[in-house]
Amino acid sequence: MKKIILIPILILTALKFTLAQDTVKQQPYNYHFQQTVITQYKPSFSAPYTGMNSLLPGTETQSSLTTTFFGAAKLWKGAEGFFNPEISGGSGLSKALGVAGSPNGETFRVGSTEPQIYIARLYLKQTFEWGKEKDTIEDDVNQLAGLRSKRYFSIAAGKFGMADFFDGNQFSHDPRAQFMNWSLMDNGAWDYPANTRGYVLGLYTELGQPDWTLRFAFTMVTTEANQSTWDQKIGKANTQTIEYEKRYTLGGQKGTVRVLGFLNNGKFGNYNAAIAQSPKAPNVDSTQAYGRHKYGFGISADQFLTNDFGVFAKASYNDGHTETWFFTEIDRSISLGGVLKGTSWNRKDDELALAFVGNGISQSHRDYLAAGGYGFIIGDGKLPNYAPEMIAELYYKVNAYQHKLWLSPDYQFILNPAYNSDRGPVNVFSIRAHVEF
């Protein structure tokens, strides 16, 4: 009798599990929303001189706003489409000039501070799977809930952000929820391909295995540094980015290491050529020519030490011969930090985080700035006393309302802004409000 009763129970349990799997598999679409407002205040600081691209030495307050709608839909077997309209406005301190590790990762180097609407992402992804081992994919931003094999190959084409796929880090990657500084969003020396708002047109591929992932992207290049018109000469102006990610456990805690390499090709200016052309007032843009390259690498690691505490470290380098084209004027960077959950003070969803950054530039880049040259981010008109740009950032993130509203007071200390020991130090106080659902 027990066997007769047990069999239907087992059948029902198996059926329930199967239906649950099918339900997860069949999420046809989803949508998400985010809005982030950051207000930053900078007291005055010491500056014996100021150039066109300097951080202004006076007291300053600026705010930024971004609002994004994330839409995703299943199209056919293995195929998904993504569409993200976005509005952004406001300004960084001194129009996001004067610090290579700019303090607000939600600001862009655009002329107007008025809110503008644009398409952030519009791309199609096709995934091919094999093997019996499955991962459960949660409903998230640009991610449909379902089951996916641990062995797969996917290819995506369209408009996306390189940070959507590359250089991820558990504790230091998203200025809307984590550290705000530009050099903590991604590896600082990775001049990652993007238009002025941080997005790119291209092709992305990913090979996934149970404990590692290999990624590659071929993307376009803008016709001017930090601009939005795409160069149609794709054979001469393109980028290749590759990354290997290894996942592991250490002492029962999850960890990840990522190794990234990149090659940017395009009509770039050369620092040494600019100095040779005009030793007293070099202009790197005047030396632009096809056939120029910028290459580099980045290493990123994150490791949980306990369930509530994790640490990270990053190091990156680029050759620094040609002008910065996409991101910011950093040719070498190293950062490290940690994030502590608030469990021990009965605020398990809050976070207390601290990070340190050291940024540097190549000798030719240094010589160019010392001769009075300007990039699109920094330039004090001269650089008599070069020093590495040093940054510390501390934030506390509060779960203010049901994991939908987060508030984060933040403090950044910036020593030697734009690699100039004659100016600063700079103190930046911020408050961030982030809504998501």
Short mmCIF file of C-alpha atoms in Angstrom, two decimals:
data_model
loop_
_atom_site.label_atom_id
_atom_site.label_comp_id
_atom_site.label_asym_id
_atom_site.label_seq_id
_atom_site.Cartn_x
_atom_site.Cartn_y
_atom_site.Cartn_z
CA MET A 1 0.00 0.00 0.00
CA LYS A 2 2.86 2.38 0.86
CA LYS A 3 4.41 1.73 -2.56
CA ILE A 4 1.08 2.47 -4.29
CA ILE A 5 0.80 5.80 -2.43
CA LEU A 6 4.46 6.66 -2.99
CA ILE A 7 4.37 6.24 -6.78
CA PRO A 8 1.74 8.97 -7.42
CA ILE A 9 3.60 11.30 -5.02
CA LEU A 10 6.84 10.79 -6.95
CA ILE A 11 5.03 11.35 -10.25
CA LEU A 12 3.41 14.55 -8.97
CA THR A 13 6.74 15.79 -7.59
CA ALA A 14 8.48 15.12 -10.90
CA LEU A 15 5.62 16.78 -12.81
CA LYS A 16 5.75 19.82 -10.53
CA PHE A 17 9.53 20.10 -11.06
CA THR A 18 9.10 19.78 -14.83
CA LEU A 19 6.36 22.41 -14.93
CA ALA A 20 8.51 24.73 -12.82
CA GLN A 21 11.36 24.26 -15.28
CA ASP A 22 9.05 24.91 -18.22
CA THR A 23 7.68 28.02 -16.50
CA VAL A 24 11.20 29.35 -16.03
CA LYS A 25 12.13 28.52 -19.62
CA GLN A 26 9.19 30.32 -21.11
CA GLN A 27 9.53 33.90 -19.88
CA PRO A 28 8.62 35.55 -23.19
CA TYR A 29 9.64 39.07 -22.25
CA ASN A 30 10.49 41.33 -19.34
CA TYR A 31 11.05 44.97 -18.62
CA HIS A 32 12.98 46.85 -15.96
CA PHE A 33 13.51 50.48 -15.04
CA GLN A 34 16.22 52.47 -13.32
CA GLN A 35 16.75 56.08 -12.40
CA THR A 36 19.89 57.45 -10.78
CA VAL A 37 20.43 60.98 -9.47
CA ILE A 38 23.88 61.96 -8.17
CA THR A 39 24.66 65.33 -6.60
CA GLN A 40 28.31 66.18 -5.90
CA TYR A 41 29.86 69.03 -3.96
CA LYS A 42 33.49 70.12 -4.11
CA PRO A 43 34.97 72.72 -1.73
CA SER A 44 37.63 75.04 -3.12
CA PHE A 45 41.20 73.75 -3.31
CA SER A 46 44.68 75.11 -3.92
CA ALA A 47 45.65 75.70 -7.57
CA PRO A 48 48.40 78.18 -8.56
CA TYR A 49 47.30 77.98 -12.23
CA THR A 50 44.39 76.62 -14.25
CA GLY A 51 44.22 75.47 -17.88
CA MET A 52 41.42 74.88 -20.38
CA ASN A 53 40.78 71.33 -19.17
CA SER A 54 41.51 71.82 -15.48
CA LEU A 55 39.23 71.03 -12.58
CA LEU A 56 38.03 74.46 -11.47
CA PRO A 57 39.54 75.38 -8.07
CA GLY A 58 36.45 77.13 -6.68
CA THR A 59 33.53 75.70 -4.72
CA GLU A 60 31.19 73.77 -7.01
CA THR A 61 28.01 71.69 -6.92
CA GLN A 62 26.74 69.63 -9.86
CA SER A 63 24.06 66.98 -10.39
CA SER A 64 23.46 64.25 -12.94
CA LEU A 65 20.39 62.23 -13.92
CA THR A 66 19.99 59.02 -15.92
CA THR A 67 16.74 57.16 -16.58
CA THR A 68 16.69 53.85 -18.47
CA PHE A 69 13.96 51.49 -19.66
CA PHE A 70 15.22 47.94 -20.22
CA GLY A 71 13.15 45.78 -22.57
CA ALA A 72 13.92 42.17 -23.52
CA ALA A 73 11.93 39.67 -25.57
CA LYS A 74 12.29 36.06 -26.69
CA LEU A 75 12.04 35.92 -30.50
CA TRP A 76 12.56 32.28 -31.47
CA LYS A 77 14.49 29.31 -30.13
CA GLY A 78 17.70 30.63 -28.62
CA ALA A 79 17.10 34.18 -29.88
CA GLU A 80 16.50 37.29 -27.77
CA GLY A 81 16.13 40.97 -28.61
CA PHE A 82 17.01 43.91 -26.35
CA PHE A 83 15.93 47.56 -26.52
CA ASN A 84 16.96 50.23 -23.99
CA PRO A 85 15.91 53.87 -24.48
CA GLU A 86 17.65 56.21 -22.05
CA ILE A 87 17.51 59.83 -20.88
CA SER A 88 20.49 61.55 -19.32
CA GLY A 89 21.27 65.08 -18.29
CA GLY A 90 23.22 67.24 -15.89
CA SER A 91 26.95 67.67 -15.57
CA GLY A 92 29.97 66.43 -13.74
CA LEU A 93 32.16 68.76 -11.70
CA SER A 94 33.85 71.22 -14.08
CA LYS A 95 32.03 69.51 -16.98
CA ALA A 96 33.81 66.22 -16.15
CA LEU A 97 37.22 67.81 -16.86
CA GLY A 98 40.42 67.99 -14.87
CA VAL A 99 40.58 64.52 -13.26
CA ALA A 100 41.45 61.35 -15.16
CA GLY A 101 39.58 59.33 -12.54
CA SER A 102 36.51 61.54 -12.77
CA PRO A 103 34.34 61.29 -9.63
CA ASN A 104 30.93 60.65 -11.26
CA GLY A 105 30.56 57.61 -13.51
CA GLU A 106 27.08 58.74 -14.55
CA THR A 107 28.30 61.85 -16.38
CA PHE A 108 29.44 62.16 -19.98
CA ARG A 109 31.66 64.56 -21.90
CA VAL A 110 28.78 66.22 -23.79
CA GLY A 111 28.26 69.91 -24.46
CA SER A 112 24.65 70.28 -23.27
CA THR A 113 23.48 69.70 -19.71
CA GLU A 114 19.82 69.45 -20.77
CA PRO A 115 18.30 65.95 -20.56
CA GLN A 116 18.54 64.13 -23.88
CA ILE A 117 16.81 60.93 -24.99
CA TYR A 118 18.66 58.35 -27.09
CA ILE A 119 18.83 54.62 -27.75
CA ALA A 120 21.39 53.14 -25.38
CA ARG A 121 21.09 49.52 -26.54
CA LEU A 122 19.45 47.75 -29.46
CA TYR A 123 20.83 44.32 -30.21
CA LEU A 124 19.94 40.73 -31.10
CA LYS A 125 21.49 37.69 -29.41
CA GLN A 126 21.42 34.08 -30.58
CA THR A 127 22.50 31.27 -28.23
CA PHE A 128 23.35 27.65 -29.07
CA GLU A 129 23.46 25.13 -26.22
CA TRP A 130 24.64 21.58 -25.61
CA GLY A 131 25.10 19.29 -22.61
CA LYS A 132 22.77 18.29 -19.78
CA GLU A 133 24.06 20.53 -16.95
CA LYS A 134 21.84 23.60 -16.55
CA ASP A 135 22.10 27.01 -14.89
CA THR A 136 19.03 28.87 -13.68
CA ILE A 137 19.00 32.37 -15.17
CA GLU A 138 17.19 34.92 -13.04
CA ASP A 139 14.87 37.65 -14.28
CA ASP A 140 17.10 40.74 -14.46
CA VAL A 141 18.10 43.75 -16.52
CA ASN A 142 18.54 42.62 -20.14
CA GLN A 143 18.22 39.01 -18.99
CA LEU A 144 15.21 36.72 -19.45
CA ALA A 145 14.53 34.15 -16.77
CA GLY A 146 15.01 30.53 -17.81
CA LEU A 147 17.32 27.57 -17.90
CA ARG A 148 20.51 27.65 -19.93
CA SER A 149 23.04 24.93 -20.47
CA LYS A 150 26.39 25.43 -18.75
CA ARG A 151 27.89 24.80 -22.18
CA TYR A 152 26.84 27.30 -24.81
CA PHE A 153 27.93 29.68 -27.53
CA SER A 154 26.20 33.01 -28.11
CA ILE A 155 26.61 35.76 -30.66
CA ALA A 156 25.18 39.28 -30.39
CA ALA A 157 25.09 42.13 -32.91
CA GLY A 158 23.90 45.71 -32.65
CA LYS A 159 24.39 48.57 -30.21
CA PHE A 160 25.46 47.76 -26.66
CA GLY A 161 27.88 48.77 -23.91
CA MET A 162 31.20 46.95 -23.64
CA ALA A 163 30.82 46.96 -19.85
CA ASP A 164 27.64 44.89 -20.30
CA PHE A 165 29.82 41.93 -21.21
CA PHE A 166 33.48 42.66 -20.35
CA ASP A 167 35.52 43.54 -17.27
CA GLY A 168 32.82 42.65 -14.78
CA ASN A 169 33.60 42.68 -11.08
CA GLN A 170 31.42 41.61 -8.19
CA PHE A 171 32.28 44.68 -6.10
CA SER A 172 33.53 47.40 -8.47
CA HIS A 173 31.77 47.85 -11.79
CA ASP A 174 28.49 49.80 -11.62
CA PRO A 175 28.48 53.54 -10.68
CA ARG A 176 24.72 53.36 -10.16
CA ALA A 177 25.06 50.92 -7.27
CA GLN A 178 28.75 50.66 -6.33
CA PHE A 179 31.77 52.99 -6.50
CA MET A 180 31.17 56.16 -8.52
CA ASN A 181 34.70 56.96 -9.72
CA TRP A 182 35.47 56.35 -13.40
CA SER A 183 38.62 54.38 -12.62
CA LEU A 184 36.59 51.99 -10.43
CA MET A 185 33.89 51.31 -13.04
CA ASP A 186 36.30 49.42 -15.28
CA ASN A 187 40.02 48.85 -15.57
CA GLY A 188 41.20 52.44 -15.87
CA ALA A 189 43.74 51.90 -18.67
CA TRP A 190 41.24 50.04 -20.87
CA ASP A 191 40.36 52.64 -23.51
CA TYR A 192 37.17 50.72 -24.23
CA PRO A 193 35.32 51.41 -27.50
CA ALA A 194 32.31 53.67 -27.04
CA ASN A 195 30.64 56.84 -28.24
CA THR A 196 30.41 59.87 -26.00
CA ARG A 197 27.60 58.25 -23.95
CA GLY A 198 29.39 54.92 -23.49
CA TYR A 199 27.82 52.68 -26.15
CA VAL A 200 29.19 51.03 -29.29
CA LEU A 201 28.17 49.28 -32.51
CA GLY A 202 29.62 45.85 -33.08
CA LEU A 203 29.63 42.09 -32.82
CA TYR A 204 30.05 40.13 -29.58
CA THR A 205 30.61 36.40 -29.04
CA GLU A 206 30.77 34.30 -25.87
CA LEU A 207 31.77 30.68 -25.26
CA GLY A 208 30.55 29.44 -21.88
CA GLN A 209 31.68 26.39 -19.91
CA PRO A 210 30.84 25.29 -16.32
CA ASP A 211 33.75 27.15 -14.68
CA TRP A 212 35.11 29.48 -17.38
CA THR A 213 33.97 31.86 -20.12
CA LEU A 214 35.76 33.23 -23.18
CA ARG A 215 34.54 36.47 -24.77
CA PHE A 216 35.45 38.35 -27.95
CA ALA A 217 34.11 41.53 -29.55
CA PHE A 218 34.77 43.30 -32.86
CA THR A 219 33.48 46.86 -32.73
CA MET A 220 33.48 50.18 -34.57
CA VAL A 221 35.41 53.37 -33.86
CA THR A 222 34.20 56.98 -33.83
CA THR A 223 35.64 59.49 -36.30
CA GLU A 224 36.72 61.81 -33.47
CA ALA A 225 37.79 61.20 -29.89
CA ASN A 226 34.86 61.08 -27.46
CA GLN A 227 32.28 61.70 -30.21
CA SER A 228 29.33 59.81 -31.72
CA THR A 229 29.86 59.60 -35.50
CA TRP A 230 31.04 56.14 -36.53
CA ASP A 231 33.97 55.72 -38.92
CA GLN A 232 32.76 53.85 -42.01
CA LYS A 233 36.28 52.66 -42.90
CA ILE A 234 35.89 49.55 -40.75
CA GLY A 235 38.97 47.89 -42.22
CA LYS A 236 41.12 50.73 -40.85
CA ALA A 237 39.10 51.79 -37.82
CA ASN A 238 38.05 48.94 -35.54
CA THR A 239 38.69 47.38 -32.15
CA GLN A 240 39.18 43.82 -30.95
CA THR A 241 38.65 42.86 -27.32
CA ILE A 242 39.14 39.43 -25.76
CA GLU A 243 38.62 38.27 -22.18
CA TYR A 244 39.02 35.00 -20.30
CA GLU A 245 37.06 34.57 -17.06
CA LYS A 246 37.79 31.79 -14.55
CA ARG A 247 35.38 31.05 -11.70
CA TYR A 248 36.47 29.07 -8.63
CA THR A 249 35.94 28.60 -4.90
CA LEU A 250 38.52 29.33 -2.21
CA GLY A 251 37.79 28.13 1.30
CA GLY A 252 34.22 27.52 0.25
CA GLN A 253 33.78 31.12 -0.97
CA LYS A 254 33.27 32.18 -4.60
CA GLY A 255 35.93 34.03 -6.53
CA THR A 256 36.58 35.11 -10.12
CA VAL A 257 39.63 36.19 -12.14
CA ARG A 258 39.35 37.93 -15.52
CA VAL A 259 42.17 38.63 -17.96
CA LEU A 260 41.41 41.12 -20.74
CA GLY A 261 43.35 42.21 -23.82
CA PHE A 262 42.47 44.86 -26.39
CA LEU A 263 43.68 46.38 -29.66
CA ASN A 264 42.24 49.67 -30.96
CA ASN A 265 42.92 50.70 -34.56
CA GLY A 266 41.99 54.02 -36.15
CA LYS A 267 42.86 57.53 -37.18
CA PHE A 268 44.57 58.43 -33.92
CA GLY A 269 47.01 61.18 -33.06
CA ASN A 270 50.49 60.43 -31.70
CA TYR A 271 51.94 62.31 -28.69
CA ASN A 272 55.58 62.27 -29.84
CA ALA A 273 54.61 63.37 -33.34
CA ALA A 274 52.61 66.26 -31.88
CA ILE A 275 55.58 67.44 -29.78
CA ALA A 276 57.93 67.19 -32.78
CA GLN A 277 55.48 69.19 -34.88
CA SER A 278 54.99 71.96 -32.29
CA PRO A 279 57.24 71.71 -29.21
CA LYS A 280 55.69 74.67 -27.34
CA ALA A 281 51.98 74.15 -28.05
CA PRO A 282 51.44 70.59 -29.31
CA ASN A 283 48.03 69.51 -30.59
CA VAL A 284 47.74 65.72 -30.81
CA ASP A 285 44.64 65.95 -33.01
CA SER A 286 46.70 67.59 -35.77
CA THR A 287 48.77 64.41 -36.15
CA GLN A 288 45.87 62.01 -36.70
CA ALA A 289 46.46 59.32 -39.33
CA TYR A 290 45.12 55.85 -40.13
CA GLY A 291 47.37 52.97 -39.21
CA ARG A 292 47.76 54.00 -35.57
CA HIS A 293 47.07 51.54 -32.76
CA LYS A 294 46.60 51.34 -29.02
CA TYR A 295 46.98 48.01 -27.25
CA GLY A 296 46.78 46.96 -23.63
CA PHE A 297 45.54 44.52 -21.02
CA GLY A 298 43.66 44.37 -17.75
CA ILE A 299 43.39 41.93 -14.86
CA SER A 300 40.46 41.93 -12.46
CA ALA A 301 39.75 39.67 -9.48
CA ASP A 302 37.04 39.50 -6.84
CA GLN A 303 36.85 37.16 -3.86
CA PHE A 304 34.36 36.64 -1.06
CA LEU A 305 36.20 36.07 2.23
CA THR A 306 33.00 35.50 4.20
CA ASN A 307 29.32 35.57 3.24
CA ASP A 308 29.25 39.28 4.12
CA PHE A 309 32.70 40.53 3.13
CA GLY A 310 34.50 40.54 -0.20
CA VAL A 311 37.58 42.12 -1.73
CA PHE A 312 38.71 43.03 -5.24
CA ALA A 313 41.82 44.13 -7.12
CA LYS A 314 42.46 45.41 -10.64
CA ALA A 315 45.52 46.29 -12.69
CA SER A 316 45.66 47.60 -16.27
CA TYR A 317 48.09 49.01 -18.83
CA ASN A 318 48.10 50.46 -22.34
CA ASP A 319 51.06 51.49 -24.49
CA GLY A 320 50.21 55.22 -24.21
CA HIS A 321 51.69 56.26 -27.57
CA THR A 322 48.47 57.43 -29.21
CA GLU A 323 45.84 59.77 -27.82
CA THR A 324 43.04 58.51 -25.61
CA TRP A 325 40.05 58.01 -27.90
CA PHE A 326 37.12 56.63 -25.93
CA PHE A 327 37.29 56.48 -22.14
CA THR A 328 39.69 58.58 -20.08
CA GLU A 329 43.34 59.59 -19.94
CA ILE A 330 44.79 56.74 -17.92
CA ASP A 331 47.62 54.57 -19.27
CA ARG A 332 48.38 52.59 -16.10
CA SER A 333 46.05 51.89 -13.22
CA ILE A 334 45.86 49.76 -10.10
CA SER A 335 42.98 49.57 -7.64
CA LEU A 336 41.88 47.51 -4.67
CA GLY A 337 39.10 47.59 -2.12
CA GLY A 338 36.48 45.76 -0.12
CA VAL A 339 32.73 45.68 0.47
CA LEU A 340 31.10 44.74 3.79
CA LYS A 341 27.41 43.86 4.14
CA GLY A 342 25.60 45.31 7.14
CA THR A 343 24.57 41.99 8.70
CA SER A 344 26.58 42.57 11.88
CA TRP A 345 24.67 45.80 12.63
CA ASN A 346 21.28 44.33 11.63
CA ARG A 347 21.19 45.99 8.20
CA LYS A 348 21.94 42.96 6.03
CA ASP A 349 21.10 44.70 2.74
CA ASP A 350 23.25 47.79 3.38
CA GLU A 351 26.86 48.06 2.19
CA LEU A 352 29.96 49.81 3.49
CA ALA A 353 32.73 49.98 0.90
CA LEU A 354 36.23 51.43 0.59
CA ALA A 355 38.60 51.49 -2.41
CA PHE A 356 41.97 52.97 -3.38
CA VAL A 357 43.18 53.82 -6.89
CA GLY A 358 46.52 54.80 -8.41
CA ASN A 359 46.51 56.12 -12.00
CA GLY A 360 49.42 57.00 -14.25
CA ILE A 361 50.29 57.93 -17.83
CA SER A 362 53.06 57.01 -20.25
CA GLN A 363 56.22 59.10 -20.65
CA SER A 364 55.13 60.43 -24.07
CA HIS A 365 51.70 61.36 -22.69
CA ARG A 366 53.42 63.07 -19.76
CA ASP A 367 55.75 65.01 -22.08
CA TYR A 368 52.79 66.13 -24.19
CA LEU A 369 50.93 67.59 -21.20
CA ALA A 370 54.13 69.19 -19.87
CA ALA A 371 54.57 70.97 -23.23
CA GLY A 372 51.12 72.51 -22.87
CA GLY A 373 49.09 69.95 -24.80
CA TYR A 374 45.47 69.08 -24.10
CA GLY A 375 43.54 65.85 -24.27
CA PHE A 376 39.76 65.69 -24.19
CA ILE A 377 39.65 65.10 -20.41
CA ILE A 378 42.71 66.72 -18.83
CA GLY A 379 45.25 69.48 -19.44
CA ASP A 380 46.36 72.23 -17.06
CA GLY A 381 48.37 74.12 -19.69
CA LYS A 382 51.61 72.79 -18.22
CA LEU A 383 52.81 69.93 -16.04
CA PRO A 384 56.02 70.89 -14.24
CA ASN A 385 55.55 68.39 -11.41
CA TYR A 386 54.12 65.06 -12.52
CA ALA A 387 52.78 62.66 -9.88
CA PRO A 388 50.47 59.65 -10.02
CA GLU A 389 46.82 60.49 -9.53
CA MET A 390 45.75 58.90 -6.24
CA ILE A 391 42.11 58.40 -5.27
CA ALA A 392 40.29 56.97 -2.26
CA GLU A 393 36.53 56.41 -2.25
CA LEU A 394 34.23 55.49 0.64
CA TYR A 395 30.47 54.93 0.38
CA TYR A 396 27.61 53.58 2.47
CA LYS A 397 24.60 52.20 0.56
CA VAL A 398 21.24 52.12 2.35
CA ASN A 399 18.33 49.91 1.33
CA ALA A 400 15.83 52.73 1.85
CA TYR A 401 12.71 51.01 0.52
CA GLN A 402 12.14 47.32 -0.31
CA HIS A 403 15.18 46.88 -2.59
CA LYS A 404 13.71 49.49 -4.94
CA LEU A 405 15.16 52.71 -3.53
CA TRP A 406 18.80 52.95 -2.52
CA LEU A 407 20.54 55.97 -1.00
CA SER A 408 24.34 56.26 -0.94
CA PRO A 409 26.38 59.01 0.71
CA ASP A 410 29.90 58.97 -0.78
CA TYR A 411 33.27 60.65 -0.17
CA GLN A 412 36.24 60.81 -2.55
CA PHE A 413 39.72 62.14 -1.83
CA ILE A 414 41.74 62.99 -4.95
CA LEU A 415 45.47 63.67 -4.71
CA ASN A 416 47.35 65.11 -7.73
CA PRO A 417 44.32 65.64 -10.03
CA ALA A 418 45.32 65.19 -13.69
CA TYR A 419 48.76 63.97 -12.50
CA ASN A 420 49.68 67.46 -11.29
CA SER A 421 51.12 67.74 -7.79
CA ASP A 422 50.84 71.56 -7.97
CA ARG A 423 47.03 71.32 -7.70
CA GLY A 424 44.81 69.91 -4.99
CA PRO A 425 44.16 67.84 -3.03
CA VAL A 426 40.45 67.69 -3.87
CA ASN A 427 37.58 66.54 -1.66
CA VAL A 428 34.31 65.42 -3.28
CA PHE A 429 31.14 64.77 -1.28
CA SER A 430 28.24 63.01 -3.00
CA ILE A 431 24.76 61.69 -2.43
CA ARG A 432 23.23 59.16 -4.81
CA ALA A 433 19.57 58.12 -5.10
CA HIS A 434 18.96 55.02 -7.19
CA VAL A 435 15.54 53.56 -8.05
CA GLU A 436 15.16 50.19 -9.77
CA PHE A 437 12.41 47.69 -10.43
#
